[in-house]
Amino acid sequence: MIFSIIGFLILIYGFKDLKKSFEFYLVYKLILVTNITLISVPGIPLLTVEMFMTLVYIVAFFSRGKKYQFAHMKFPYRIPFAILVICWLISSMLAIAGFKAELSNLIKLISEDILLIWLMWEVLETKEDFKLLYKYITIMIFASCVYGLFEYVIQSNPLTLYEATLIQDKTRSFIGLYTNMDRGYRIKSIFEHSIGAGINWSMYSIFTLWLWINGNVETRKKFPKLAMITAFMCIPCIILTKMRSSLLFFAIFCLSLIDFKKKRFYSLIVLGIVAVIVLMPLFTENISLFMSFFDHNAQVEVGGSSIETRVSQFSAALDVVEISPAFGLGNKFANVLPRSVYVMLYGMESIWLLVIVQYGLVGVIVYLFYAIWSFIYIPIKYKSKPIFFLTLAYWITYTATSVPGLKIHLFYLIVFYFIKISGKYKKSTKEGKIYGVYLQNTKIIYNCIKMDLEKEEY
C-alpha cells in the first residue's frame, strides 16, 4: 500500500511541475519493485504500480505536445527500438498462449523499455536536470548501501518480506530467491534481486568515479563528498551480493576509468589500493568467488551455473523453439506447454535463451542488431569510451546470465548523460550552432584578409 501512496503523491505533484515530478519518479523507480500489483482483475491485463505510473507520464507528455521535448537531436535508439516493438508485437500475436495472454507483458515492455527511455531522452537536457537526478539518486544509493550492510548483519530483508505480500503474480517476481545457498547469505538491499543490486551499485560507483576523474578544477572542488563515500560503499555491497555476474559487470565498466593523461586517475589507483587493504578480510572470506572465474574447482565450490549448464540450456531452447522457430513461443509459453518440455531451460539464464524461445530466429537477428547498435555504433558516433564499456559490460553480462533487478532506466540515464556531454551533441544545441557559425564566419573573414594581402604583395 505504501508504494502506491508514494506513487500517487509523485503523480499529484505533476499537476504543479510535470517535469520535476517525472524526475522524482525516475528516482523512485530505484526502489519500486517491478511487479507490485495495483490492479489484478480476471479478464483484463495485470496492472502494476510501475506500469500505471509510466503510462500516466507517457499520456501526459504526449498530450502536452512538444512542450517538454528539449532534445536537440533525434533519439539515437529510434531504429533498433522500432524494430524491437515490431518483433514483440508479431511474437505476441503468434504466441502459443494467444495474444490476450501476452497483452499485459507487451504493454509493459513497450511502456517501460521503449517509451519511458524515449521520454528520458526528450526531457532530460540541461545540467540542472542531471544534477538534480544525480543528487537524489546518490541519496537513494547511499541508503541502499546502508540497508544492504544492515541486511547482511541481520541475515534477513524485512523490505523483501513486505514486498512479497504485494505481488499477485509470483511467477513474474524474483523476490526471495538466491539468498541462502552454497555461498552464504546474498544481499540485495532495496532491489529486486542480488544480481541487479550488484549491477546497479556498479553503474553508480563507476559513473561517480568517472565524474571525479574527468571533472575540471571547479567541479572537483564542489564534488559532493557523499557521492564519493557512496561510490566506495558500493564496492563491499557488490561483493556481498556474492554474484559473479555483478563482479564481471563491475570489472568491464571499470575499464572506462583508465586514462593515463589524468592526474586523478593515479590518485584513484592509490585510493583503490587503500580500499583493497581495508576490504582485505572481505576479499579473503570470498576468495573462492573471485577464483571461480579462473579455477574449475573453485567454481564447483561456489556452485551456480557453469559452461556445461549453459550448453545444456541452449540445447533445450533449440528443442523447445522447434514448435515455432521463426517467431518463437511468446512470453507465456509456460502456461500452455507441459513442464517436462521446458524444464531443462532452468529459468533461461541468458538474454539469448530468452530471445530464442520467446522470439525465435527473427528475434535473435533483431537483438543482435540492437546489441551491435548499442556497443559499436553509438560509442563510435559520439566518440565515447564510457558508453562503449558500459554497454559492453551490459551485453556480456546479460549474455552470461540473466539480470533480474537491473534498473534499465539508470543504465540509459548514464548513457544519455555521456551522449549529451559529447562534442557531437553539443554542436547540435543552439549554443553549439552559434559557435559553429562564429567559427565559420571567422574563417571566411580570415581567408578574405589573406587574399587581399596576397594581392597587395603581387
Short mmCIF file of C-alpha atoms in Angstrom, two decimals:
data_model
loop_
_atom_site.label_atom_id
_atom_site.label_comp_id
_atom_site.label_asym_id
_atom_site.label_seq_id
_atom_site.Cartn_x
_atom_site.Cartn_y
_atom_site.Cartn_z
CA MET A 1 0.00 0.00 0.00
CA ILE A 2 2.81 2.38 0.89
CA PHE A 3 4.32 2.08 -2.61
CA SER A 4 1.00 3.04 -4.22
CA ILE A 5 0.57 6.03 -1.89
CA ILE A 6 4.06 7.37 -2.62
CA GLY A 7 3.47 6.84 -6.33
CA PHE A 8 0.18 8.77 -6.29
CA LEU A 9 1.79 11.64 -4.35
CA ILE A 10 4.52 11.90 -7.00
CA LEU A 11 1.86 11.90 -9.74
CA ILE A 12 -0.17 14.57 -7.94
CA TYR A 13 2.94 16.76 -7.78
CA GLY A 14 2.92 16.55 -11.57
CA PHE A 15 -0.02 18.98 -11.65
CA LYS A 16 2.37 21.59 -10.24
CA ASP A 17 5.55 20.64 -12.12
CA LEU A 18 5.27 17.73 -14.53
CA LYS A 19 8.94 17.66 -15.45
CA LYS A 20 10.20 17.59 -11.87
CA SER A 21 7.55 15.01 -10.98
CA PHE A 22 8.88 12.81 -13.77
CA GLU A 23 12.42 13.19 -12.42
CA PHE A 24 11.23 12.20 -8.93
CA TYR A 25 9.61 9.14 -10.47
CA LEU A 26 12.90 8.09 -12.06
CA VAL A 27 14.50 8.21 -8.61
CA TYR A 28 11.55 6.39 -7.05
CA LYS A 29 11.85 3.61 -9.63
CA LEU A 30 15.11 2.55 -8.00
CA ILE A 31 13.20 1.22 -5.01
CA LEU A 32 9.98 0.31 -6.81
CA VAL A 33 9.88 -3.44 -7.36
CA THR A 34 8.75 -4.30 -10.88
CA ASN A 35 5.65 -6.37 -10.17
CA ILE A 36 3.95 -4.75 -7.17
CA THR A 37 0.32 -5.17 -8.17
CA LEU A 38 -2.07 -2.22 -8.41
CA ILE A 39 -4.99 -3.87 -10.22
CA SER A 40 -5.49 -7.59 -10.72
CA VAL A 41 -8.89 -8.34 -12.24
CA PRO A 42 -9.60 -11.53 -14.21
CA GLY A 43 -10.09 -10.82 -17.89
CA ILE A 44 -8.02 -7.64 -18.10
CA PRO A 45 -4.24 -7.14 -18.28
CA LEU A 46 -2.40 -7.11 -14.94
CA LEU A 47 -1.54 -3.54 -13.92
CA THR A 48 1.39 -2.85 -11.61
CA VAL A 49 2.24 0.40 -9.81
CA GLU A 50 5.25 0.88 -12.08
CA MET A 51 3.25 0.28 -15.28
CA PHE A 52 0.48 2.64 -14.16
CA MET A 53 2.85 5.50 -13.31
CA THR A 54 4.81 5.07 -16.52
CA LEU A 55 1.65 5.08 -18.63
CA VAL A 56 0.40 8.23 -16.87
CA TYR A 57 3.61 10.08 -17.74
CA ILE A 58 3.51 8.82 -21.33
CA VAL A 59 -0.06 10.06 -21.77
CA ALA A 60 0.75 13.36 -20.04
CA PHE A 61 3.77 14.10 -22.22
CA PHE A 62 2.03 13.16 -25.46
CA SER A 63 -0.95 15.33 -24.51
CA ARG A 64 1.33 18.31 -23.85
CA GLY A 65 2.74 18.12 -27.36
CA LYS A 66 6.35 19.27 -27.71
CA LYS A 67 6.34 21.43 -24.59
CA TYR A 68 8.65 19.04 -22.77
CA GLN A 69 10.68 17.78 -25.72
CA PHE A 70 14.00 19.51 -25.22
CA ALA A 71 16.44 17.17 -27.00
CA HIS A 72 18.40 18.74 -29.87
CA MET A 73 18.98 15.51 -31.76
CA LYS A 74 16.78 12.63 -32.81
CA PHE A 75 16.50 9.75 -30.39
CA PRO A 76 19.69 7.72 -31.01
CA TYR A 77 18.00 4.35 -30.45
CA ARG A 78 14.91 5.02 -32.60
CA ILE A 79 15.78 2.42 -35.26
CA PRO A 80 16.57 -0.58 -33.02
CA PHE A 81 13.70 0.29 -30.67
CA ALA A 82 11.22 0.46 -33.57
CA ILE A 83 12.39 -2.95 -34.79
CA LEU A 84 12.12 -4.37 -31.25
CA VAL A 85 8.50 -3.21 -30.96
CA ILE A 86 7.63 -4.86 -34.28
CA CYS A 87 9.34 -8.07 -33.17
CA TRP A 88 7.49 -8.11 -29.82
CA LEU A 89 4.17 -7.35 -31.49
CA ILE A 90 4.46 -10.13 -34.07
CA SER A 91 5.64 -12.61 -31.45
CA SER A 92 2.69 -11.70 -29.19
CA MET A 93 0.16 -12.12 -31.98
CA LEU A 94 1.60 -15.53 -32.94
CA ALA A 95 2.29 -16.66 -29.36
CA ILE A 96 1.31 -20.17 -28.38
CA ALA A 97 -0.68 -18.83 -25.40
CA GLY A 98 -2.59 -16.32 -27.54
CA PHE A 99 -2.43 -12.54 -27.86
CA LYS A 100 -4.72 -11.90 -24.89
CA ALA A 101 -2.36 -13.71 -22.54
CA GLU A 102 0.60 -11.76 -23.93
CA LEU A 103 -1.04 -8.31 -23.84
CA SER A 104 -0.02 -7.33 -20.29
CA ASN A 105 3.65 -8.19 -20.89
CA LEU A 106 3.60 -6.43 -24.28
CA ILE A 107 2.26 -3.23 -22.72
CA LYS A 108 4.89 -3.47 -20.00
CA LEU A 109 7.75 -3.93 -22.48
CA ILE A 110 6.69 -1.08 -24.77
CA SER A 111 5.96 1.35 -21.95
CA GLU A 112 8.93 0.56 -19.67
CA ASP A 113 11.68 -0.41 -22.11
CA ILE A 114 10.80 1.83 -25.07
CA LEU A 115 8.58 4.84 -24.39
CA LEU A 116 9.94 5.63 -20.93
CA ILE A 117 13.50 5.60 -22.26
CA TRP A 118 12.43 7.86 -25.13
CA LEU A 119 10.81 10.28 -22.63
CA MET A 120 14.05 10.41 -20.66
CA TRP A 121 15.93 11.36 -23.82
CA GLU A 122 13.48 14.11 -24.72
CA VAL A 123 13.01 15.60 -21.25
CA LEU A 124 16.41 15.40 -19.54
CA GLU A 125 18.53 18.02 -21.25
CA THR A 126 20.09 20.65 -19.00
CA LYS A 127 22.90 20.34 -16.46
CA GLU A 128 20.36 21.14 -13.77
CA ASP A 129 18.27 18.13 -14.82
CA PHE A 130 21.17 15.73 -14.45
CA LYS A 131 22.44 17.42 -11.27
CA LEU A 132 19.04 17.08 -9.60
CA LEU A 133 18.74 13.42 -10.57
CA TYR A 134 22.32 12.69 -9.54
CA LYS A 135 21.78 14.34 -6.16
CA TYR A 136 18.69 12.31 -5.29
CA ILE A 137 19.97 9.09 -6.85
CA THR A 138 23.09 9.47 -4.68
CA ILE A 139 20.92 9.70 -1.58
CA MET A 140 18.92 6.64 -2.68
CA ILE A 141 22.03 4.58 -3.49
CA PHE A 142 23.65 5.61 -0.19
CA ALA A 143 20.52 4.46 1.64
CA SER A 144 20.57 1.19 -0.32
CA CYS A 145 24.20 0.57 0.72
CA VAL A 146 23.44 1.23 4.37
CA TYR A 147 20.40 -1.04 4.21
CA GLY A 148 22.38 -3.69 2.33
CA LEU A 149 25.03 -3.79 5.06
CA PHE A 150 22.28 -3.90 7.69
CA GLU A 151 20.68 -6.76 5.78
CA TYR A 152 23.94 -8.69 5.82
CA VAL A 153 24.32 -8.21 9.58
CA ILE A 154 20.81 -9.47 10.42
CA GLN A 155 20.82 -12.02 7.54
CA SER A 156 17.29 -11.03 6.55
CA ASN A 157 15.47 -8.44 4.44
CA PRO A 158 12.27 -7.08 6.03
CA LEU A 159 11.52 -4.95 2.96
CA THR A 160 11.57 -8.04 0.74
CA LEU A 161 9.18 -9.88 3.06
CA TYR A 162 6.77 -6.95 2.84
CA GLU A 163 7.08 -6.59 -0.94
CA ALA A 164 6.33 -10.28 -1.42
CA THR A 165 2.87 -9.72 0.06
CA LEU A 166 2.08 -7.10 -2.61
CA ILE A 167 2.69 -9.29 -5.66
CA GLN A 168 -0.19 -11.24 -7.18
CA ASP A 169 1.68 -12.99 -9.98
CA LYS A 170 4.51 -14.76 -8.13
CA THR A 171 5.85 -16.28 -11.36
CA ARG A 172 6.93 -12.83 -12.55
CA SER A 173 8.98 -11.96 -9.48
CA PHE A 174 12.42 -12.96 -8.23
CA ILE A 175 11.69 -11.80 -4.69
CA GLY A 176 13.11 -14.16 -2.08
CA LEU A 177 15.35 -16.15 -4.44
CA TYR A 178 19.10 -16.62 -4.15
CA THR A 179 19.57 -15.60 -0.54
CA ASN A 180 20.81 -18.70 1.28
CA MET A 181 22.76 -21.15 -0.85
CA ASP A 182 26.30 -22.52 -1.10
CA ARG A 183 27.89 -19.08 -1.00
CA GLY A 184 26.09 -17.96 2.15
CA TYR A 185 23.73 -15.02 2.51
CA ARG A 186 23.46 -12.79 -0.57
CA ILE A 187 22.30 -9.23 -0.05
CA LYS A 188 20.04 -7.37 -2.46
CA SER A 189 19.01 -4.38 -0.33
CA ILE A 190 16.14 -2.35 -1.83
CA PHE A 191 16.44 -4.03 -5.21
CA GLU A 192 14.57 -6.99 -6.62
CA HIS A 193 17.47 -9.41 -6.95
CA SER A 194 21.10 -9.76 -5.89
CA ILE A 195 22.36 -9.70 -9.49
CA GLY A 196 20.51 -6.49 -10.29
CA ALA A 197 21.61 -4.96 -6.98
CA GLY A 198 25.28 -5.59 -7.76
CA ILE A 199 24.96 -4.19 -11.29
CA ASN A 200 23.08 -1.09 -10.09
CA TRP A 201 25.75 -0.41 -7.49
CA SER A 202 28.42 -0.97 -10.14
CA MET A 203 26.85 1.55 -12.52
CA TYR A 204 26.59 4.22 -9.85
CA SER A 205 30.07 3.60 -8.42
CA ILE A 206 31.98 3.66 -11.73
CA PHE A 207 29.95 6.60 -13.06
CA THR A 208 30.74 8.63 -9.94
CA LEU A 209 34.43 7.78 -10.11
CA TRP A 210 34.46 8.76 -13.80
CA LEU A 211 32.95 12.15 -12.91
CA TRP A 212 35.56 12.61 -10.20
CA ILE A 213 38.46 11.78 -12.53
CA ASN A 214 37.24 13.84 -15.51
CA GLY A 215 35.79 16.88 -13.78
CA ASN A 216 37.50 20.26 -14.10
CA VAL A 217 39.12 22.04 -11.15
CA GLU A 218 35.95 23.94 -10.24
CA THR A 219 33.83 20.79 -10.45
CA ARG A 220 36.24 18.81 -8.26
CA LYS A 221 36.10 21.43 -5.51
CA LYS A 222 32.31 21.22 -5.45
CA PHE A 223 32.16 17.44 -5.93
CA PRO A 224 29.78 16.05 -3.27
CA LYS A 225 31.60 14.08 -0.60
CA LEU A 226 28.55 11.89 -0.12
CA ALA A 227 28.84 10.76 -3.75
CA MET A 228 32.44 9.56 -3.26
CA ILE A 229 31.59 7.89 0.03
CA THR A 230 28.66 6.15 -1.63
CA ALA A 231 30.78 5.09 -4.62
CA PHE A 232 33.24 3.31 -2.32
CA MET A 233 30.44 1.90 -0.12
CA CYS A 234 29.03 0.23 -3.24
CA ILE A 235 32.15 -1.96 -3.58
CA PRO A 236 31.70 -4.10 -0.44
CA CYS A 237 27.99 -4.29 -1.22
CA ILE A 238 28.77 -5.66 -4.70
CA ILE A 239 30.97 -8.34 -3.13
CA LEU A 240 28.29 -9.21 -0.56
CA THR A 241 25.79 -9.95 -3.32
CA LYS A 242 28.15 -12.90 -3.97
CA MET A 243 27.19 -12.82 -7.62
CA ARG A 244 29.91 -13.37 -10.22
CA SER A 245 27.85 -11.57 -12.86
CA SER A 246 27.90 -8.37 -10.79
CA LEU A 247 31.68 -8.61 -10.38
CA LEU A 248 32.04 -9.20 -14.13
CA PHE A 249 29.96 -6.11 -14.93
CA PHE A 250 31.97 -4.03 -12.45
CA ALA A 251 35.31 -5.21 -13.87
CA ILE A 252 34.38 -4.42 -17.50
CA PHE A 253 32.88 -1.00 -16.74
CA CYS A 254 35.99 -0.19 -14.66
CA LEU A 255 37.99 -0.12 -17.89
CA SER A 256 36.30 3.19 -18.74
CA LEU A 257 38.21 4.82 -15.88
CA ILE A 258 41.64 4.18 -17.40
CA ASP A 259 43.12 7.47 -18.58
CA PHE A 260 46.88 7.87 -18.12
CA LYS A 261 46.66 11.56 -19.04
CA LYS A 262 44.55 12.40 -15.99
CA LYS A 263 46.31 13.00 -12.68
CA ARG A 264 43.18 11.98 -10.84
CA PHE A 265 43.47 8.51 -12.37
CA TYR A 266 46.68 7.92 -10.42
CA SER A 267 45.01 9.26 -7.28
CA LEU A 268 42.23 6.76 -7.87
CA ILE A 269 44.77 3.93 -8.08
CA VAL A 270 46.08 4.94 -4.63
CA LEU A 271 42.55 5.08 -3.25
CA GLY A 272 41.88 1.68 -4.83
CA ILE A 273 44.91 0.15 -3.10
CA VAL A 274 43.75 1.59 0.23
CA ALA A 275 40.24 0.20 -0.39
CA VAL A 276 41.67 -3.27 -1.15
CA ILE A 277 43.69 -3.20 2.11
CA VAL A 278 40.65 -2.11 4.13
CA LEU A 279 38.42 -4.72 2.49
CA MET A 280 41.01 -7.50 2.60
CA PRO A 281 39.03 -9.54 5.19
CA LEU A 282 36.03 -9.41 2.87
CA PHE A 283 38.13 -10.46 -0.13
CA THR A 284 39.69 -13.30 1.86
CA GLU A 285 36.30 -14.53 3.06
CA ASN A 286 35.02 -14.67 -0.53
CA ILE A 287 38.24 -15.74 -2.26
CA SER A 288 36.50 -18.76 -3.84
CA LEU A 289 34.03 -16.42 -5.52
CA PHE A 290 36.85 -14.49 -7.22
CA MET A 291 38.84 -17.61 -8.06
CA SER A 292 35.79 -19.24 -9.65
CA PHE A 293 36.35 -17.06 -12.72
CA PHE A 294 39.60 -18.89 -13.39
CA ASP A 295 39.57 -22.16 -11.44
CA HIS A 296 37.14 -25.02 -12.10
CA ASN A 297 37.45 -26.41 -8.56
CA ALA A 298 36.57 -23.02 -7.09
CA GLN A 299 33.63 -22.80 -9.48
CA VAL A 300 32.34 -26.15 -8.24
CA GLU A 301 32.79 -24.98 -4.65
CA VAL A 302 30.72 -21.79 -5.04
CA GLY A 303 28.11 -23.53 -7.19
CA GLY A 304 25.93 -21.76 -9.70
CA SER A 305 25.79 -22.13 -13.45
CA SER A 306 28.71 -23.43 -15.49
CA ILE A 307 29.57 -23.59 -19.18
CA GLU A 308 28.13 -27.11 -19.27
CA THR A 309 24.88 -25.74 -17.80
CA ARG A 310 24.63 -23.06 -20.47
CA VAL A 311 25.29 -25.55 -23.28
CA SER A 312 22.53 -27.75 -21.88
CA GLN A 313 20.18 -24.76 -21.68
CA PHE A 314 20.84 -23.66 -25.25
CA SER A 315 20.30 -27.21 -26.47
CA ALA A 316 16.98 -27.32 -24.62
CA ALA A 317 16.00 -23.90 -26.02
CA LEU A 318 16.59 -25.06 -29.59
CA ASP A 319 14.48 -28.16 -28.93
CA VAL A 320 11.61 -26.14 -27.42
CA VAL A 321 11.53 -23.47 -30.14
CA GLU A 322 11.12 -26.11 -32.87
CA ILE A 323 7.38 -25.63 -32.30
CA SER A 324 7.65 -22.13 -33.79
CA PRO A 325 11.25 -21.45 -34.90
CA ALA A 326 10.68 -18.19 -36.80
CA PHE A 327 8.88 -16.01 -34.23
CA GLY A 328 9.17 -18.07 -31.04
CA LEU A 329 6.57 -19.12 -28.47
CA GLY A 330 5.87 -15.82 -26.72
CA ASN A 331 6.31 -14.84 -23.10
CA LYS A 332 3.58 -17.06 -21.64
CA PHE A 333 4.58 -20.35 -23.25
CA ALA A 334 4.99 -21.97 -19.83
CA ASN A 335 1.24 -21.55 -19.23
CA VAL A 336 0.48 -23.81 -22.19
CA LEU A 337 3.29 -26.33 -22.59
CA PRO A 338 3.86 -29.22 -20.17
CA ARG A 339 6.66 -28.52 -17.70
CA SER A 340 8.57 -31.56 -18.98
CA VAL A 341 9.05 -29.77 -22.34
CA TYR A 342 10.86 -26.70 -20.97
CA VAL A 343 12.18 -27.84 -17.57
CA MET A 344 15.78 -28.02 -18.86
CA LEU A 345 15.77 -24.28 -19.61
CA TYR A 346 16.37 -23.56 -15.88
CA GLY A 347 14.89 -20.07 -15.99
CA MET A 348 16.63 -19.07 -19.26
CA GLU A 349 19.73 -17.53 -17.65
CA SER A 350 20.87 -15.54 -20.69
CA ILE A 351 19.20 -12.97 -22.89
CA TRP A 352 19.83 -15.23 -25.89
CA LEU A 353 17.99 -18.15 -24.27
CA LEU A 354 15.03 -15.86 -23.66
CA VAL A 355 15.16 -14.46 -27.21
CA ILE A 356 15.46 -17.89 -28.86
CA VAL A 357 12.46 -19.29 -27.02
CA GLN A 358 10.20 -16.22 -26.94
CA TYR A 359 11.04 -14.52 -30.27
CA GLY A 360 12.66 -17.22 -32.40
CA LEU A 361 15.17 -16.73 -35.21
CA VAL A 362 13.76 -13.32 -36.13
CA GLY A 363 14.22 -12.23 -32.52
CA VAL A 364 17.85 -13.36 -32.50
CA ILE A 365 18.57 -11.25 -35.59
CA VAL A 366 16.78 -8.24 -34.09
CA TYR A 367 18.62 -8.46 -30.76
CA LEU A 368 21.98 -8.92 -32.48
CA PHE A 369 21.30 -5.72 -34.40
CA TYR A 370 20.29 -3.99 -31.14
CA ALA A 371 23.48 -5.17 -29.41
CA ILE A 372 25.77 -4.05 -32.25
CA TRP A 373 23.99 -0.71 -32.43
CA SER A 374 24.45 -0.27 -28.66
CA PHE A 375 28.11 -1.04 -28.09
CA ILE A 376 29.57 -0.28 -31.53
CA TYR A 377 27.51 2.27 -33.45
CA ILE A 378 26.56 4.58 -30.54
CA PRO A 379 30.04 4.78 -28.94
CA ILE A 380 31.66 5.44 -32.33
CA LYS A 381 29.07 8.05 -33.33
CA TYR A 382 29.51 10.02 -30.10
CA LYS A 383 33.20 9.10 -29.61
CA SER A 384 32.54 7.91 -26.07
CA LYS A 385 34.74 5.34 -24.34
CA PRO A 386 32.48 5.17 -21.24
CA ILE A 387 29.43 4.29 -23.35
CA PHE A 388 31.39 1.52 -25.04
CA PHE A 389 32.49 -0.13 -21.81
CA LEU A 390 29.12 0.37 -20.10
CA THR A 391 27.16 -1.19 -22.94
CA LEU A 392 29.79 -3.89 -23.44
CA ALA A 393 29.52 -4.78 -19.74
CA TYR A 394 25.74 -4.95 -20.08
CA TRP A 395 25.71 -7.23 -23.13
CA ILE A 396 28.47 -9.54 -21.93
CA THR A 397 26.85 -9.91 -18.51
CA TYR A 398 23.38 -10.40 -19.99
CA THR A 399 24.80 -12.99 -22.37
CA ALA A 400 26.43 -14.88 -19.49
CA THR A 401 23.36 -14.82 -17.22
CA SER A 402 20.02 -13.15 -16.59
CA VAL A 403 19.97 -9.69 -14.99
CA PRO A 404 16.83 -9.53 -12.79
CA GLY A 405 16.59 -6.35 -10.77
CA LEU A 406 18.81 -4.30 -13.10
CA LYS A 407 17.35 -0.81 -13.38
CA ILE A 408 17.39 -0.25 -17.12
CA HIS A 409 16.39 3.40 -16.78
CA LEU A 410 19.52 4.02 -14.67
CA PHE A 411 21.57 2.38 -17.42
CA TYR A 412 20.13 4.66 -20.10
CA LEU A 413 20.31 7.69 -17.85
CA ILE A 414 24.09 7.23 -17.70
CA VAL A 415 24.30 6.57 -21.45
CA PHE A 416 22.28 9.72 -22.21
CA TYR A 417 24.49 11.79 -19.92
CA PHE A 418 27.59 10.74 -21.84
CA ILE A 419 25.86 11.39 -25.17
CA LYS A 420 24.72 14.85 -24.14
CA ILE A 421 28.16 15.95 -22.95
CA SER A 422 29.77 14.69 -26.18
CA GLY A 423 31.17 17.13 -28.71
CA LYS A 424 28.81 15.87 -31.41
CA TYR A 425 25.72 16.53 -29.32
CA LYS A 426 26.92 19.94 -28.14
CA LYS A 427 27.29 21.02 -31.77
CA SER A 428 23.58 20.33 -32.30
CA THR A 429 22.49 22.66 -29.49
CA LYS A 430 21.68 26.32 -30.08
CA GLU A 431 24.91 27.44 -28.42
CA GLY A 432 26.89 24.92 -30.45
CA LYS A 433 25.34 26.08 -33.71
CA ILE A 434 26.00 29.72 -32.89
CA TYR A 435 29.61 28.89 -32.04
CA GLY A 436 29.91 26.91 -35.28
CA VAL A 437 28.59 29.84 -37.33
CA TYR A 438 31.01 32.15 -35.50
CA LEU A 439 33.96 29.90 -36.36
CA GLN A 440 32.81 29.62 -39.97
CA ASN A 441 32.44 33.41 -40.33
CA THR A 442 35.82 33.95 -38.67
CA LYS A 443 37.42 31.57 -41.15
CA ILE A 444 35.77 33.34 -44.10
CA ILE A 445 36.96 36.77 -42.87
CA TYR A 446 40.47 35.40 -42.33
CA ASN A 447 40.59 34.00 -45.89
CA CYS A 448 39.36 37.30 -47.36
CA ILE A 449 42.03 39.27 -45.50
CA LYS A 450 44.66 36.77 -46.59
CA MET A 451 43.59 37.10 -50.25
CA ASP A 452 43.73 40.90 -50.03
CA LEU A 453 47.22 40.80 -48.57
CA GLU A 454 48.38 38.43 -51.31
CA LYS A 455 47.00 40.77 -53.98
CA GLU A 456 48.80 43.74 -52.47
CA GLU A 457 52.08 41.83 -52.39
CA TYR A 458 51.61 40.86 -56.04
#
